[in-house]
Coordinates of C-alpha atoms and ligand atoms in Angstrom, one line a residue:
X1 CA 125.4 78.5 98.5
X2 CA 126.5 81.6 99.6
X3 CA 130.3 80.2 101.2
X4 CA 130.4 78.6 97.1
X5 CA 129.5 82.5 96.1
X6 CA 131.9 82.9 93.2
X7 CA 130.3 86.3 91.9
X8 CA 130.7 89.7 89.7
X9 CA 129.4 92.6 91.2
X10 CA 129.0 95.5 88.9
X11 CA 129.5 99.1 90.5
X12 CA 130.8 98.0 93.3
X13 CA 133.3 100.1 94.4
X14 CA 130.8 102.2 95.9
X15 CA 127.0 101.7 97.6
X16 CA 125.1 99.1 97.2
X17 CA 127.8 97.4 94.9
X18 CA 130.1 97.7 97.5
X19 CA 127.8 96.4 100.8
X20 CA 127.2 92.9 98.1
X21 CA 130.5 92.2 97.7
X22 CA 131.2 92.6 101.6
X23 CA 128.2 90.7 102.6
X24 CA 129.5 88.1 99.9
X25 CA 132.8 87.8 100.8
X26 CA 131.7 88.3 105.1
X27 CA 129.9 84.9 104.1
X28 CA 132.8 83.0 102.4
X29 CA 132.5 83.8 98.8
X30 CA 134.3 85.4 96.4
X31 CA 133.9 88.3 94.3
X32 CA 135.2 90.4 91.4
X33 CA 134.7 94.1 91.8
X34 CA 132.9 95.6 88.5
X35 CA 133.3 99.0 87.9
X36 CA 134.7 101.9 85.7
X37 CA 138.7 102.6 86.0
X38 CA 138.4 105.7 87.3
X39 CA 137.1 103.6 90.8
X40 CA 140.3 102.3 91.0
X41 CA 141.5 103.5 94.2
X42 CA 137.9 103.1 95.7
X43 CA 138.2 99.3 94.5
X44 CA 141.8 99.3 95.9
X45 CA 140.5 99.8 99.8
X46 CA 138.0 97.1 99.2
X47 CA 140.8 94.7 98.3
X48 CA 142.6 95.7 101.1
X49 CA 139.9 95.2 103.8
X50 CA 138.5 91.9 102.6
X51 CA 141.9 90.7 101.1
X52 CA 142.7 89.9 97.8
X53 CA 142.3 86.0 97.7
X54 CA 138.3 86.8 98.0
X55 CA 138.2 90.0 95.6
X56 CA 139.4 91.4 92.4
X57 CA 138.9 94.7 90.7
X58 CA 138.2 94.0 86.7
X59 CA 137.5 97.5 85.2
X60 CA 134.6 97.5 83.4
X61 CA 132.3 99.7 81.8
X62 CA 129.3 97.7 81.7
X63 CA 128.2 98.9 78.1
X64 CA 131.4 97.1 76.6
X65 CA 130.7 93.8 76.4
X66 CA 134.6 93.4 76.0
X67 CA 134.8 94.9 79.5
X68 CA 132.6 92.4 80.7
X69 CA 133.9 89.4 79.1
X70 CA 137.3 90.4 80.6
X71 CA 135.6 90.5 84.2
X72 CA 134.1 87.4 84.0
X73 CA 137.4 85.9 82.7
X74 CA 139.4 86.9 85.6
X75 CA 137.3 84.6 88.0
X76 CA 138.5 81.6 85.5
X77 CA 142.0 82.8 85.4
X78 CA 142.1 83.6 89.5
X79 CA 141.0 79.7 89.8
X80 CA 138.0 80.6 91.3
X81 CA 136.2 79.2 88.0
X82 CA 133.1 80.5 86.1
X83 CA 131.0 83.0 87.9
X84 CA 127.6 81.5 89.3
X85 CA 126.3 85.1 90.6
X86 CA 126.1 88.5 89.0
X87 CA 124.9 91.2 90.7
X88 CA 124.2 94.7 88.5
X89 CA 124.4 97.9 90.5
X90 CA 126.1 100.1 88.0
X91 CA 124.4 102.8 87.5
X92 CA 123.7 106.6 87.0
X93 CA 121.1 108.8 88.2
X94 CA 119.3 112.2 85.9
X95 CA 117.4 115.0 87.2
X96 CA 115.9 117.1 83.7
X97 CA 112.3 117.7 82.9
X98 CA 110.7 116.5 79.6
X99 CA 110.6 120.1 78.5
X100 CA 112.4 122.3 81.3
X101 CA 112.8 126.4 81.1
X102 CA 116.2 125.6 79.1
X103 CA 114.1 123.2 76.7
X104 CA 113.9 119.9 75.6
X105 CA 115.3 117.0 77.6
X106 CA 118.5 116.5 75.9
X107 CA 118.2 113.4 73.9
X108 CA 121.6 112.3 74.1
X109 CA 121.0 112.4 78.3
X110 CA 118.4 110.2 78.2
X111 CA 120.2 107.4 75.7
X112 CA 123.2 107.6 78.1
X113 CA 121.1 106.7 81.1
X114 CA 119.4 103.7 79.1
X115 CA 122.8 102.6 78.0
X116 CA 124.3 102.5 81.4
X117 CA 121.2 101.1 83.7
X118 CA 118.9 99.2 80.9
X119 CA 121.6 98.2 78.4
X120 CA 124.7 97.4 80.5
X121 CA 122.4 95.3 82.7
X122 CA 121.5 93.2 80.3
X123 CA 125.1 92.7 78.5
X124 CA 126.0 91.1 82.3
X125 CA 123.0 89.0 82.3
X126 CA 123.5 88.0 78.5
X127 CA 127.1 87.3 79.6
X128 CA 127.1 86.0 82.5
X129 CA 124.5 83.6 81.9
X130 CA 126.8 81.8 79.2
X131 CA 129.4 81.0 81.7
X132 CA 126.8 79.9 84.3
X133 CA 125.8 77.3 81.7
X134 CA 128.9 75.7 82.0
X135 CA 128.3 75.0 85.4
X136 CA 127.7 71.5 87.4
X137 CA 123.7 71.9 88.6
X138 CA 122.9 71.8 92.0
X139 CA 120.4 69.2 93.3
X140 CA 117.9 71.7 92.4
X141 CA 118.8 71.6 88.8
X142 CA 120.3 75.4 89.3
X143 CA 123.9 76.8 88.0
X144 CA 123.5 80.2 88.9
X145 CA 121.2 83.2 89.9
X146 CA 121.4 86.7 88.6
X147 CA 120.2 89.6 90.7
X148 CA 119.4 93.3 88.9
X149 CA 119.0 96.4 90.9
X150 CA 116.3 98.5 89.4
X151 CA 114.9 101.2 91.4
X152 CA 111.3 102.1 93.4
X153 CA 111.3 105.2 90.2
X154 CA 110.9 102.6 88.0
X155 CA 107.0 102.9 89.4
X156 CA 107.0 106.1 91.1
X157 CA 109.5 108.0 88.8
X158 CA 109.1 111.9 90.5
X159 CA 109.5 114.8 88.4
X160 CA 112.6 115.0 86.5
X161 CA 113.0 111.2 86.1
X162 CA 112.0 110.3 83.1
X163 CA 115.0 109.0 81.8
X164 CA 116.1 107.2 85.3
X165 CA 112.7 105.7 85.6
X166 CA 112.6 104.2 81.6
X167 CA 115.9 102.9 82.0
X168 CA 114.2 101.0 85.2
X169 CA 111.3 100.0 84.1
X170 CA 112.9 98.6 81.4
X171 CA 115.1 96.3 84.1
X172 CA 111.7 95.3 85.9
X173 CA 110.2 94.4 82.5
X174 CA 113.0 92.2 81.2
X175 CA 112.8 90.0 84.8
X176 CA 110.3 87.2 84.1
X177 CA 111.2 87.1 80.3
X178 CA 115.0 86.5 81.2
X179 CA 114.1 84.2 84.1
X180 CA 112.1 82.3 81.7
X181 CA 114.4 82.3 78.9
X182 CA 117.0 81.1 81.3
X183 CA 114.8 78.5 83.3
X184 CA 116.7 75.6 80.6
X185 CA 120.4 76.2 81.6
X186 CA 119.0 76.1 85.6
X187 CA 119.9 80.1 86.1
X188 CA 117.7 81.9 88.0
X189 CA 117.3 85.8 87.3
X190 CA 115.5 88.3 90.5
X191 CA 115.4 92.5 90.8
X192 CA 115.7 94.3 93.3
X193 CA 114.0 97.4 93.4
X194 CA 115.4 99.7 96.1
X195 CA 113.9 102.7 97.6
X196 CA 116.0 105.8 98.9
X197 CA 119.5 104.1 100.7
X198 CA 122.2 106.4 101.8
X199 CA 125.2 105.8 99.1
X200 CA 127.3 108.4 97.1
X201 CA 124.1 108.5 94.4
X202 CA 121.8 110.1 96.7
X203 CA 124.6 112.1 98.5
X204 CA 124.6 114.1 94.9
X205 CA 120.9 115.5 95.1
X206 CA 120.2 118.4 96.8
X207 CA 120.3 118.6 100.7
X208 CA 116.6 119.8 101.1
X209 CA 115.7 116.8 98.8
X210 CA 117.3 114.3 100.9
X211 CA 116.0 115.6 104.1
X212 CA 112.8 115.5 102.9
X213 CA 112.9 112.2 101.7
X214 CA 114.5 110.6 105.0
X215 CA 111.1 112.0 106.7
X216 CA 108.9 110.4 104.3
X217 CA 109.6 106.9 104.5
X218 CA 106.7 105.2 107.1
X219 CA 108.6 102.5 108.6
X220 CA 111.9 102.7 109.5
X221 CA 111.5 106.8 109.4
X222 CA 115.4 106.7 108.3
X223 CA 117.3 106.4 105.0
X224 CA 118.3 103.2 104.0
X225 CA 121.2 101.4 105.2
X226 CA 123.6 100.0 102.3
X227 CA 124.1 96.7 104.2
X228 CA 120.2 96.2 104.3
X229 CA 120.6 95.8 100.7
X230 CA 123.5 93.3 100.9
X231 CA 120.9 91.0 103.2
X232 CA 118.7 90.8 100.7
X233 CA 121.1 89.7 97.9
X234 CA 121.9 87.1 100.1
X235 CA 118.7 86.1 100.7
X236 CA 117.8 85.7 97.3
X237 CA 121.2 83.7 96.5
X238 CA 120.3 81.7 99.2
X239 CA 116.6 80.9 98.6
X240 CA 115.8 78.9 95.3
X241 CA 112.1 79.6 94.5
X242 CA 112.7 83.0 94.1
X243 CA 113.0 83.6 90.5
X244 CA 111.3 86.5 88.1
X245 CA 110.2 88.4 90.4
X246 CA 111.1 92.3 91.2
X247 CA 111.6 92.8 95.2
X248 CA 110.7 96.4 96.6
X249 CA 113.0 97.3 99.9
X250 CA 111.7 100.5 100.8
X251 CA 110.4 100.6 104.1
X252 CA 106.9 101.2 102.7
X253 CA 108.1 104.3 100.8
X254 CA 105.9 105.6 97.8
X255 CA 107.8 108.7 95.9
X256 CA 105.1 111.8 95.7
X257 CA 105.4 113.8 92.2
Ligands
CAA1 C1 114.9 105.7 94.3 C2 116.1 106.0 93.5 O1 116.5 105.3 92.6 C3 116.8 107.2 93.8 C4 115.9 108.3 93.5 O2 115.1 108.3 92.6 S1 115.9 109.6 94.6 C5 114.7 110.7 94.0 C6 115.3 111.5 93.0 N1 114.5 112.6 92.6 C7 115.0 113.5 91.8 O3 116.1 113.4 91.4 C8 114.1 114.6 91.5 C9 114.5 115.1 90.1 N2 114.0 116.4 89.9 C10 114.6 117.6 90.1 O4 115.7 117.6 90.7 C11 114.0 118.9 89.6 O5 112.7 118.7 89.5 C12 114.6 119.3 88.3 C13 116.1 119.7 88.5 C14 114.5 118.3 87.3 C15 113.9 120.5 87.8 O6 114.1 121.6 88.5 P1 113.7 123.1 88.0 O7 113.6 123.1 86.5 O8 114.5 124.0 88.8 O9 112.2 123.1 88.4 P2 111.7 123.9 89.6 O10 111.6 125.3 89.2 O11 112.4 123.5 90.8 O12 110.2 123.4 89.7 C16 109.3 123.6 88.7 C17 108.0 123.0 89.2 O13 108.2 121.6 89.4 C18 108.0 121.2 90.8 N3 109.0 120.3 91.1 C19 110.3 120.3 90.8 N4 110.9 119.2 91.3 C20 110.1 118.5 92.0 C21 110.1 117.4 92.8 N5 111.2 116.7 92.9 N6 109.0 116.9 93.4 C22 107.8 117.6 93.2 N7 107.7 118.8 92.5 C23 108.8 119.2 91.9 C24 108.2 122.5 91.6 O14 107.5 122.5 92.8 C25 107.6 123.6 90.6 O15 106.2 123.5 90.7 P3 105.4 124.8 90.2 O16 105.3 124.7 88.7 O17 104.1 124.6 90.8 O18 106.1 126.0 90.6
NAI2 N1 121.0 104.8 96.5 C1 119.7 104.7 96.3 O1 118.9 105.2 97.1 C2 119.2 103.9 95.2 C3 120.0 103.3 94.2 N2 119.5 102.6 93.2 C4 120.3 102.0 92.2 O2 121.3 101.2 92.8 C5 122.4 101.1 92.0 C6 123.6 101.5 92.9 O3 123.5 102.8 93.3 P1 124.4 103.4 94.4 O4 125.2 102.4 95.1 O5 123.4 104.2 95.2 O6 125.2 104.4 93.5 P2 126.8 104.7 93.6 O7 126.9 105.9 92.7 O8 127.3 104.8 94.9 O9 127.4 103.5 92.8 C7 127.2 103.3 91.5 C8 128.5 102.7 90.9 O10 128.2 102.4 89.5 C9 129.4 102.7 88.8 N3 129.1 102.9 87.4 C10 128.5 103.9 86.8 N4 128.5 103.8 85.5 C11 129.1 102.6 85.2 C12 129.5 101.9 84.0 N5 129.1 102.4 82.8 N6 130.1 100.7 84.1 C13 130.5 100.2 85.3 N7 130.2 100.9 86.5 C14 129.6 102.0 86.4 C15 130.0 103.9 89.5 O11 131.3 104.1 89.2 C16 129.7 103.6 90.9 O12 130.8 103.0 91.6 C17 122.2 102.0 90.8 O13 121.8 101.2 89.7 C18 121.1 102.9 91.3 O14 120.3 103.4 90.3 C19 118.1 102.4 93.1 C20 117.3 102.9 94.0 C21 117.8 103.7 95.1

């Protein structure tokens, strides 16, 4: 399937967004970049290095489900015809305690992280999902498969992650019910759950952090590479049994406190 990839691939103008839509487009699909306007120029090298017959940039902030709309529009209107991947990365990362020395968690933090990773997740799915409807099946009865990126926190959220670990628990909880609700229109629905991979989001912590993170994960003893994450997108596109299920790629990692 993956040559017939027609996709949108949500904050992808950087990390794991980004190392999809190559690996899609390396294979001999197409895809339509997702991401906020201010990635514009980010999205604009993309398009130049893998040409823009196979990618598009669609600004989009993921809670708008008029941003959305418009993204998966722009596959129609390129000729390339209704999306039958989406691929969520967008997303934003937190760091405050429940009650830190400065006080509460501030409330409007942790909505802004849910709206972003749980919320704007979902408005792709909800959206994208339509479109795949319209879709011819395949002989296995299938239009479509929708892939989530949730995050290892969203079971071993460390200190300071509440927020980033609700709005990803949230994304491994909605999984099987969406894959199921979905099952009729032949649309299959997986989540990644990544552990630490070297992109601009981990770049942001602290250096010590980081350091001491690389050393902690058994097998490779190494950060993850963003690519390893495209090669697993693409084996889930490619394989049809997988469906409501959340997939850890860690490299055996388990976050300490
Ligand atoms: C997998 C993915 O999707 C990507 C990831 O998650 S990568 C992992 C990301 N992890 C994080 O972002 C960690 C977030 N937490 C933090 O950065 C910090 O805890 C914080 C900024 C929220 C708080 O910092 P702070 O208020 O300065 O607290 P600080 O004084 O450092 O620590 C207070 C206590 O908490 C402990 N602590 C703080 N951060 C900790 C951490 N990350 N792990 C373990 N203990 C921690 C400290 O050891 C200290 O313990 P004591 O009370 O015994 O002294
Ligand atoms: N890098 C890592 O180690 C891990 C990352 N993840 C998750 O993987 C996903 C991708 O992360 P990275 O590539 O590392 O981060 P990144 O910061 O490199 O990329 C995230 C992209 O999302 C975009 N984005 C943010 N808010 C948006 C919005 N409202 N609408 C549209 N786009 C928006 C950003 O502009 C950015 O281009 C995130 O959901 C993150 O939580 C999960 C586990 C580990």
């Amino acid at each position: 399937m993956l040559s017939k990839t027609v996709s949108l691939v949500t904050g992808s103008a950087s990390g794991l967004g980004r190392a999809t839509v190559e690996r899609i487009v390396s294979s001999g699909g197409k895809a339509i970049i997702c991401d906020l306007p201010s990635q514009s120029s980010l999205a604009d090298s993309i398009i130049d290095s893998l040409g823009s017959d196979n990618v598009k940039f669609s600004p989009c902030d993921v809670t708008q489900s008029s941003d959305v709309t418009a993204a998966l529009d722009l596959s129609e209107n390129s000729g390339w015809g209704p999306v039958n991947c989406a691929v969520s990365c967008a997303g934003i990362a937190t760091a405050s305690k429940t009650l830190g020395r400065k006080g509460p968690h501030s409330l409007e933090m942790f909505s802004n992280v849910l709206a972003v990773n749980t919320v704007g997740t979902f408005n792709v799915i909800r959206l994208a999902s339509e479109r795949m409807s319209t879709l011819d099946p395949d002989d296995n009865g299938q239009r479509g498969v929708i892939i989530n990126t949730a995050s290892i926190a969203a079971y071993d959220g460390q200190v300071g992650q509440a927020a980033y670990a609700a709005s990803k628990g949230a994304i491994v909880g909605l999984t099987l019910p969406c894959a199921r609700d979905l099952s009729g229109v032949g649309v299959r629905v997986m989540t990644i759950a990544p552990g630490l991979f070297l992109t601009p989001l981990l770049a942001g912590l602290p250096e010590k952090v980081q350091e001491e993170m690389g050393k902690q994960i058994p097998c490779p003893r190494r950060l993850g590479d963003p690519s390893e994450f495209g090669k697993l997108v693409e084996s889930i596109i490619e394989n049809p049994m997988l469906n409501g299920e959340v997939i850890r790629i860690d490299g055996g990692y388990r976050m300490p406190p």
